[in-house]
Short mmCIF file of C-alpha atoms and ligand atoms in Angstrom, two decimals:
data_model
loop_
_atom_site.label_atom_id
_atom_site.label_comp_id
_atom_site.label_asym_id
_atom_site.label_seq_id
_atom_site.Cartn_x
_atom_site.Cartn_y
_atom_site.Cartn_z
CA MET Y 13 36.14 6.67 -55.29
CA HIS Y 14 39.63 7.59 -54.13
CA VAL Y 15 42.79 5.89 -55.28
CA ILE Y 16 44.09 5.71 -51.71
CA GLU Y 17 41.95 6.01 -48.61
CA THR Y 18 42.77 5.28 -44.99
CA GLN Y 19 40.70 5.47 -41.83
CA ASN Y 20 42.42 5.69 -38.44
CA LEU Y 21 45.28 3.60 -39.72
CA SER Y 22 47.57 2.84 -36.78
CA LYS Y 23 50.62 0.73 -36.16
CA GLU Y 24 52.17 -0.17 -32.87
CA TYR Y 25 55.38 -2.19 -32.97
CA THR Y 26 56.45 -4.21 -29.96
CA ALA Y 27 60.17 -4.80 -29.62
CA LYS Y 28 60.95 -8.54 -29.54
CA PHE Y 29 62.98 -8.68 -26.35
CA SER Y 30 62.34 -5.52 -24.33
CA LYS Y 31 58.60 -5.62 -25.20
CA GLN Y 32 58.80 -1.86 -25.49
CA LYS Y 33 56.07 -0.41 -27.65
CA VAL Y 34 56.57 2.09 -30.46
CA ASN Y 35 53.64 3.98 -31.93
CA ALA Y 36 54.88 4.17 -35.52
CA LEU Y 37 51.59 5.58 -36.86
CA ASN Y 38 48.61 7.05 -35.01
CA ASP Y 39 45.10 7.28 -36.45
CA PHE Y 40 46.22 8.27 -39.91
CA THR Y 41 43.21 9.25 -42.02
CA PHE Y 42 43.71 10.62 -45.52
CA LYS Y 43 42.65 10.36 -49.15
CA VAL Y 44 44.49 10.64 -52.44
CA LYS Y 45 42.60 11.42 -55.66
CA GLN Y 46 43.27 10.02 -59.08
CA GLY Y 47 45.95 11.96 -60.98
CA GLU Y 48 47.51 13.53 -57.91
CA ILE Y 49 51.17 13.53 -57.03
CA PHE Y 50 51.12 13.18 -53.27
CA GLY Y 51 54.22 13.66 -51.13
CA LEU Y 52 54.74 12.24 -47.67
CA LEU Y 53 57.29 14.11 -45.59
CA GLY Y 54 58.63 13.66 -42.11
CA PRO Y 55 61.84 13.31 -40.13
CA ASN Y 56 63.61 9.95 -39.78
CA GLY Y 57 61.45 7.52 -37.86
CA ALA Y 58 58.24 9.53 -38.45
CA GLY Y 59 56.39 6.49 -39.83
CA LYS Y 60 56.56 7.08 -43.60
CA THR Y 61 57.85 3.66 -44.60
CA THR Y 62 55.46 2.04 -42.13
CA LEU Y 63 52.56 3.77 -43.90
CA ILE Y 64 53.68 2.66 -47.37
CA LYS Y 65 54.19 -0.88 -46.10
CA MET Y 66 50.67 -0.97 -44.69
CA LEU Y 67 49.21 0.41 -47.92
CA LEU Y 68 50.95 -2.43 -49.75
CA ALA Y 69 49.98 -4.99 -47.08
CA ILE Y 70 53.62 -5.83 -46.44
CA THR Y 71 52.99 -5.07 -42.79
CA PHE Y 72 49.60 -5.03 -41.06
CA PRO Y 73 47.87 -2.33 -39.03
CA THR Y 74 47.19 -2.64 -35.33
CA ARG Y 75 43.98 -0.70 -35.96
CA GLY Y 76 42.17 1.01 -38.82
CA ASP Y 77 41.65 0.37 -42.52
CA ALA Y 78 43.28 1.12 -45.83
CA LYS Y 79 41.86 0.87 -49.32
CA LEU Y 80 43.40 1.15 -52.78
CA PHE Y 81 40.92 1.79 -55.61
CA GLY Y 82 38.12 1.15 -53.14
CA THR Y 83 39.36 -2.36 -52.33
CA ASP Y 84 40.63 -3.24 -48.86
CA VAL Y 85 44.40 -3.79 -49.00
CA LYS Y 86 43.89 -7.12 -47.25
CA ASN Y 87 42.55 -8.30 -50.60
CA TYR Y 88 45.56 -8.88 -52.89
CA LYS Y 89 43.50 -7.68 -55.87
CA ALA Y 90 43.92 -4.15 -54.51
CA LYS Y 91 47.52 -4.36 -55.67
CA THR Y 92 47.04 -5.42 -59.28
CA LYS Y 93 47.37 -1.87 -60.62
CA VAL Y 94 50.13 -0.76 -58.31
CA GLY Y 95 53.84 -0.17 -58.96
CA TYR Y 96 56.44 0.14 -56.21
CA LEU Y 97 59.95 1.45 -56.02
CA PRO Y 98 61.28 0.50 -52.58
CA GLU Y 99 63.95 2.52 -50.81
CA ASN Y 100 67.44 0.98 -51.34
CA HIS Y 101 66.17 -1.64 -53.75
CA LYS Y 102 68.54 -4.50 -54.47
CA PHE Y 103 68.12 -6.23 -57.82
CA PRO Y 104 70.20 -9.34 -58.53
CA SER Y 105 73.51 -7.82 -59.66
CA TYR Y 106 74.33 -10.57 -62.21
CA LEU Y 107 71.30 -9.61 -64.35
CA THR Y 108 71.47 -7.10 -67.18
CA GLY Y 109 69.16 -4.08 -67.21
CA GLU Y 110 66.72 -5.70 -69.60
CA GLN Y 111 66.78 -8.99 -67.65
CA VAL Y 112 65.86 -7.12 -64.46
CA LEU Y 113 62.86 -5.58 -66.21
CA SER Y 114 61.82 -8.90 -67.72
CA TYR Y 115 62.11 -10.64 -64.34
CA TYR Y 116 60.14 -8.04 -62.42
CA GLY Y 117 57.65 -7.67 -65.27
CA GLN Y 118 56.85 -11.35 -64.99
CA LEU Y 119 56.65 -11.11 -61.21
CA SER Y 120 53.99 -8.46 -61.66
CA GLY Y 121 52.01 -10.76 -63.93
CA MET Y 122 53.17 -9.75 -67.41
CA LYS Y 123 53.59 -12.44 -70.02
CA ASP Y 124 57.06 -12.94 -71.51
CA ASP Y 125 55.96 -11.99 -75.01
CA SER Y 126 56.50 -9.32 -77.66
CA ASN Y 127 54.26 -6.88 -75.77
CA MET Y 128 56.50 -7.08 -72.74
CA THR Y 129 59.62 -6.70 -74.91
CA LYS Y 130 58.10 -3.62 -76.51
CA ARG Y 131 57.28 -2.17 -73.12
CA ILE Y 132 60.82 -2.87 -71.85
CA ASP Y 133 62.23 -1.07 -74.92
CA GLU Y 134 59.96 1.88 -74.22
CA MET Y 135 60.93 2.10 -70.54
CA LEU Y 136 64.66 1.79 -71.23
CA GLY Y 137 64.32 4.54 -73.83
CA MET Y 138 62.39 6.76 -71.45
CA MET Y 139 65.12 6.39 -68.83
CA ASN Y 140 67.97 6.87 -71.33
CA LEU Y 141 69.26 3.40 -70.53
CA THR Y 142 68.94 1.79 -73.97
CA GLN Y 143 72.68 1.61 -74.56
CA TRP Y 144 73.15 -0.12 -71.19
CA ARG Y 145 70.44 -2.74 -71.64
CA LYS Y 146 72.85 -5.63 -72.17
CA THR Y 147 75.22 -4.54 -69.39
CA ARG Y 148 75.11 -6.32 -66.04
CA ILE Y 149 73.70 -3.96 -63.44
CA LYS Y 150 76.65 -4.42 -61.09
CA LYS Y 151 78.37 -1.98 -63.48
CA TYR Y 152 75.56 0.60 -63.22
CA SER Y 153 76.06 3.89 -61.39
CA LYS Y 154 73.76 4.86 -58.52
CA GLY Y 155 71.70 7.14 -60.75
CA MET Y 156 71.33 4.43 -63.41
CA MET Y 157 70.22 1.93 -60.77
CA GLN Y 158 67.62 4.39 -59.52
CA LYS Y 159 66.30 4.98 -63.02
CA LEU Y 160 66.13 1.24 -63.62
CA GLY Y 161 64.17 0.94 -60.37
CA LEU Y 162 61.78 3.60 -61.61
CA ALA Y 163 61.41 1.78 -64.94
CA GLN Y 164 60.64 -1.38 -62.98
CA SER Y 165 57.91 0.37 -60.96
CA MET Y 166 56.24 1.67 -64.13
CA LEU Y 167 56.73 -1.35 -66.39
CA SER Y 168 53.29 -2.92 -66.11
CA ASP Y 169 51.70 0.52 -66.66
CA PRO Y 170 50.20 0.69 -63.15
CA ASP Y 171 47.61 3.32 -62.24
CA LEU Y 172 49.21 4.03 -58.86
CA ILE Y 173 52.93 4.19 -58.17
CA PHE Y 174 54.61 4.25 -54.75
CA LEU Y 175 58.08 5.75 -54.85
CA ASP Y 176 60.27 5.66 -51.76
CA GLU Y 177 62.99 8.31 -52.28
CA PRO Y 178 62.91 8.14 -56.10
CA THR Y 179 65.71 10.65 -56.68
CA ASP Y 180 68.05 9.31 -54.02
CA GLY Y 181 71.63 9.49 -55.32
CA VAL Y 182 70.59 10.92 -58.69
CA ASP Y 183 72.46 13.95 -60.08
CA PRO Y 184 70.62 17.22 -60.92
CA ILE Y 185 70.18 16.37 -64.60
CA GLY Y 186 68.85 12.92 -63.76
CA ARG Y 187 66.53 14.44 -61.16
CA LYS Y 188 65.12 16.83 -63.74
CA GLU Y 189 64.57 13.88 -66.12
CA ILE Y 190 62.76 11.99 -63.36
CA ARG Y 191 60.59 15.03 -62.58
CA ASP Y 192 59.65 15.33 -66.24
CA ILE Y 193 58.78 11.64 -66.38
CA LEU Y 194 56.61 11.90 -63.27
CA HIS Y 195 54.76 14.89 -64.70
CA GLU Y 196 54.27 13.02 -67.95
CA ILE Y 197 52.76 9.99 -66.25
CA LYS Y 198 50.59 12.26 -64.12
CA SER Y 199 49.28 13.83 -67.33
CA ARG Y 200 48.18 10.34 -68.36
CA GLY Y 201 45.95 10.19 -65.26
CA LYS Y 202 48.27 8.11 -63.09
CA THR Y 203 48.53 8.69 -59.36
CA ILE Y 204 51.89 8.97 -57.64
CA PHE Y 205 52.65 8.66 -53.95
CA LEU Y 206 56.17 9.56 -52.97
CA ASN Y 207 58.35 9.72 -49.91
CA SER Y 208 61.23 12.11 -49.97
CA HIS Y 209 63.60 14.09 -47.83
CA LEU Y 210 64.46 16.43 -50.68
CA LEU Y 211 61.96 19.16 -49.94
CA SER Y 212 62.84 21.42 -52.86
CA GLU Y 213 62.23 18.42 -55.07
CA VAL Y 214 58.89 17.64 -53.43
CA GLU Y 215 57.90 21.28 -53.83
CA MET Y 216 58.51 21.05 -57.56
CA ILE Y 217 56.85 17.68 -58.09
CA CYS Y 218 53.94 17.33 -55.68
CA ASP Y 219 50.43 18.75 -55.78
CA ARG Y 220 49.69 17.93 -52.17
CA VAL Y 221 51.75 16.90 -49.16
CA ALA Y 222 51.29 15.50 -45.69
CA ILE Y 223 53.82 15.98 -42.91
CA LEU Y 224 54.22 13.21 -40.37
CA ASN Y 225 55.99 13.55 -37.04
CA LYS Y 226 56.33 10.71 -34.53
CA GLY Y 227 53.45 8.88 -36.15
CA ASP Y 228 51.09 11.88 -36.15
CA LEU Y 229 49.78 13.75 -39.18
CA ILE Y 230 50.64 17.34 -38.30
CA LYS Y 231 50.00 19.18 -41.56
CA GLU Y 232 48.34 18.44 -44.86
CA GLY Y 233 47.47 20.54 -47.85
CA ASN Y 234 48.18 21.82 -51.34
CA VAL Y 235 51.80 22.77 -51.83
CA ASP Y 236 50.78 26.21 -53.17
CA ASP Y 237 48.58 26.98 -50.15
CA LEU Y 238 51.09 25.74 -47.60
CA THR Y 239 53.94 27.77 -49.02
CA LYS Y 240 51.96 31.03 -49.19
CA ALA Y 241 53.24 32.95 -46.19
CA GLU Y 242 50.10 34.12 -44.37
CA ASN Y 243 49.14 37.33 -46.03
CA ILE Y 244 52.27 39.31 -46.65
CA PHE Y 245 52.38 41.29 -49.86
CA ALA Y 246 55.46 43.04 -51.17
CA VAL Y 247 55.14 45.98 -53.55
CA HIS Y 248 58.33 47.02 -55.35
CA THR Y 249 58.54 50.44 -56.95
CA VAL Y 250 60.71 51.93 -59.68
CA GLU Y 251 61.00 55.37 -58.06
CA PRO Y 252 62.17 55.62 -54.43
CA ILE Y 253 59.55 56.14 -51.74
CA GLY Y 254 60.13 59.55 -50.13
CA MET Y 255 59.34 60.58 -46.55
CA ASP Y 256 56.05 62.29 -47.38
CA ILE Y 257 54.71 59.24 -49.22
CA LYS Y 258 55.96 57.00 -46.45
CA GLN Y 259 53.75 58.90 -44.00
CA LYS Y 260 50.73 58.58 -46.28
CA VAL Y 261 51.34 54.84 -46.57
CA MET Y 262 51.57 54.62 -42.77
CA ALA Y 263 48.19 56.32 -42.57
CA ILE Y 264 46.74 53.40 -44.54
CA ASP Y 265 48.74 50.66 -42.77
CA PRO Y 266 50.57 51.75 -39.60
CA ASN Y 267 52.39 48.39 -39.52
CA ALA Y 268 53.69 48.51 -43.09
CA GLY Y 269 57.39 47.80 -43.54
CA ILE Y 270 58.75 50.47 -45.90
CA GLY Y 271 62.13 50.48 -47.56
CA GLU Y 272 63.68 52.62 -50.29
CA ASN Y 273 61.79 50.83 -53.09
CA GLU Y 274 59.68 48.30 -51.23
CA ILE Y 275 56.56 48.18 -49.10
CA ASN Y 276 55.59 45.06 -47.16
CA SER Y 277 52.10 44.90 -45.75
CA GLU Y 278 49.90 42.35 -44.05
CA ALA Y 279 46.88 44.65 -43.92
CA GLY Y 280 44.82 42.71 -46.46
CA ILE Y 281 44.15 43.03 -50.15
CA ASP Y 282 41.97 46.17 -49.93
CA LYS Y 283 44.57 48.20 -48.07
CA ILE Y 284 47.30 46.96 -50.41
CA ASN Y 285 45.21 48.27 -53.30
CA GLY Y 286 44.80 51.55 -51.40
CA ILE Y 287 48.57 51.80 -51.09
CA ILE Y 288 48.99 51.08 -54.81
CA ASP Y 289 46.43 53.80 -55.71
CA LEU Y 290 48.36 56.20 -53.52
CA LEU Y 291 51.69 55.35 -55.15
CA ARG Y 292 50.23 55.69 -58.64
CA ALA Y 293 48.65 59.06 -57.75
CA GLU Y 294 52.12 60.16 -56.61
CA LYS Y 295 53.50 59.11 -60.03
CA ILE Y 296 55.48 56.25 -58.55
CA ARG Y 297 55.67 53.29 -60.93
CA ILE Y 298 55.08 49.77 -59.67
CA GLN Y 299 57.74 47.25 -60.64
CA THR Y 300 56.25 44.08 -59.06
CA ILE Y 301 53.65 42.97 -56.56
CA ASN Y 302 54.13 39.60 -54.88
CA GLN Y 303 52.50 37.55 -52.23
CA LYS Y 304 55.44 36.39 -50.17
CA THR Y 305 56.01 32.65 -50.06
CA SER Y 306 58.00 30.46 -47.75
CA THR Y 307 59.73 27.36 -49.03
CA LEU Y 308 58.43 23.94 -48.15
CA GLU Y 309 61.65 23.47 -46.21
CA GLU Y 310 60.92 26.53 -44.02
CA LEU Y 311 57.39 25.29 -43.41
CA PHE Y 312 58.63 21.78 -42.62
CA ILE Y 313 61.20 22.98 -40.08
CA ASN Y 314 58.68 25.32 -38.43
CA VAL Y 315 55.89 22.78 -38.02
CA ILE Y 316 58.21 20.03 -36.79
CA LYS Y 317 59.83 22.41 -34.25
CA LYS Y 318 56.40 23.55 -33.05
CA ASP Y 319 55.11 19.97 -32.77
CA ASN Y 320 58.19 18.85 -30.84
CA THR Y 321 57.79 21.61 -28.23
CA ASN Y 322 54.13 20.77 -27.64
N1 ATP E 419 59.81 -3.86 -37.67
C1 ATP E 419 59.87 -2.93 -36.72
N2 ATP E 419 59.87 -3.28 -35.41
C2 ATP E 419 59.89 -2.36 -34.44
N3 ATP E 419 59.90 -1.02 -34.67
C3 ATP E 419 59.88 -0.60 -35.94
C4 ATP E 419 59.87 -1.53 -37.04
N4 ATP E 419 59.85 -0.82 -38.20
C5 ATP E 419 59.85 0.48 -37.83
N5 ATP E 419 59.87 0.62 -36.50
C6 ATP E 419 59.84 1.90 -35.74
O1 ATP E 419 58.70 2.63 -36.18
C7 ATP E 419 58.99 4.02 -36.29
C8 ATP E 419 58.70 4.50 -37.70
O2 ATP E 419 59.62 3.91 -38.62
P1 ATP E 419 59.60 4.15 -40.18
O3 ATP E 419 60.61 3.25 -40.79
O4 ATP E 419 58.20 4.03 -40.66
O5 ATP E 419 60.08 5.66 -40.30
P2 ATP E 419 60.40 6.55 -41.60
O6 ATP E 419 59.55 7.77 -41.47
O7 ATP E 419 60.27 5.74 -42.82
O8 ATP E 419 61.91 6.97 -41.36
P3 ATP E 419 63.11 7.23 -42.44
O9 ATP E 419 62.93 8.65 -42.91
O10 ATP E 419 64.34 7.13 -41.57
O11 ATP E 419 63.05 6.22 -43.51
C9 ATP E 419 60.46 4.18 -35.86
O12 ATP E 419 60.46 4.51 -34.49
C10 ATP E 419 61.03 2.79 -36.07
O13 ATP E 419 62.09 2.55 -35.16
MG1 MG E 420 61.64 5.15 -44.37
#
């Protein structure tokens, strides 16, 4: 059983007055396993929030199905083990940090007892907010508000957490803290689904991503696989590569890119090994061998550009 599963999930909005139709999501089929950190990426208006809203049954699909923990999202029981941090959340500003958690804890079905108090203490500690617990949240900074929102989403110890832009407005140290927290809860078997525009962040946090564009799923896969640039290997040497060796390398791979101390080749792993044998036989020491990677940002920009010209 998958934690999240959709089948041809589609949403068409109709504008109230002009009656113009917008395909916000088209036939979106995907699965998320337990313990995964899944990232949903896409330009503004791609359909990311629409997807989250349908998974939480806040808005309803025009077509298709969605299940959480094997239960159709139309059944409210599907949501009992789910936490949610909405984008731009607005908690009542006259409440203190601990009152916010108590209020939302009770909304998610927790009893106002010593267990809940203990859990609130734990969450405030985890977010480094303990000293601010009795302060009204209107005095909180953006980063503190975001961490309180995250504490809220995790309070009832849900098995699946939806985070819409969790590190929005958080400084680098706070973002690192949030990353560590997300990895910690993943290690406890929890599943995390997040939306973000911060691709470097997503690259560090997520196991798997999907890229949406204009309602279509255009790419999906493991972050490691997606960021491996085809098959380009770079071999760096300690000693410089002289003309004679250069020619011998070209005999193995005529398309190799050869610099003073570097050889780039796409000729496949066997030929790369052939080149390394050659270098070693010529008493040239190898410094490093790398498979070249592209960043998630490069991949994102490339696939969106390509999709938009189609
Ligand atoms: N209630 C609505 N009525 C009509 N159209 C809507 C409604 N909500 C969203 N849309 C349209 O659906 C499309 C997808 O919107 P959505 O909010 O899901 O995008 P998004 O990927 O979350 O964007 P962002 O990155 O800006 O948050 C957009 O074209 C948007 O204008
Ligand atoms: Mg959105």
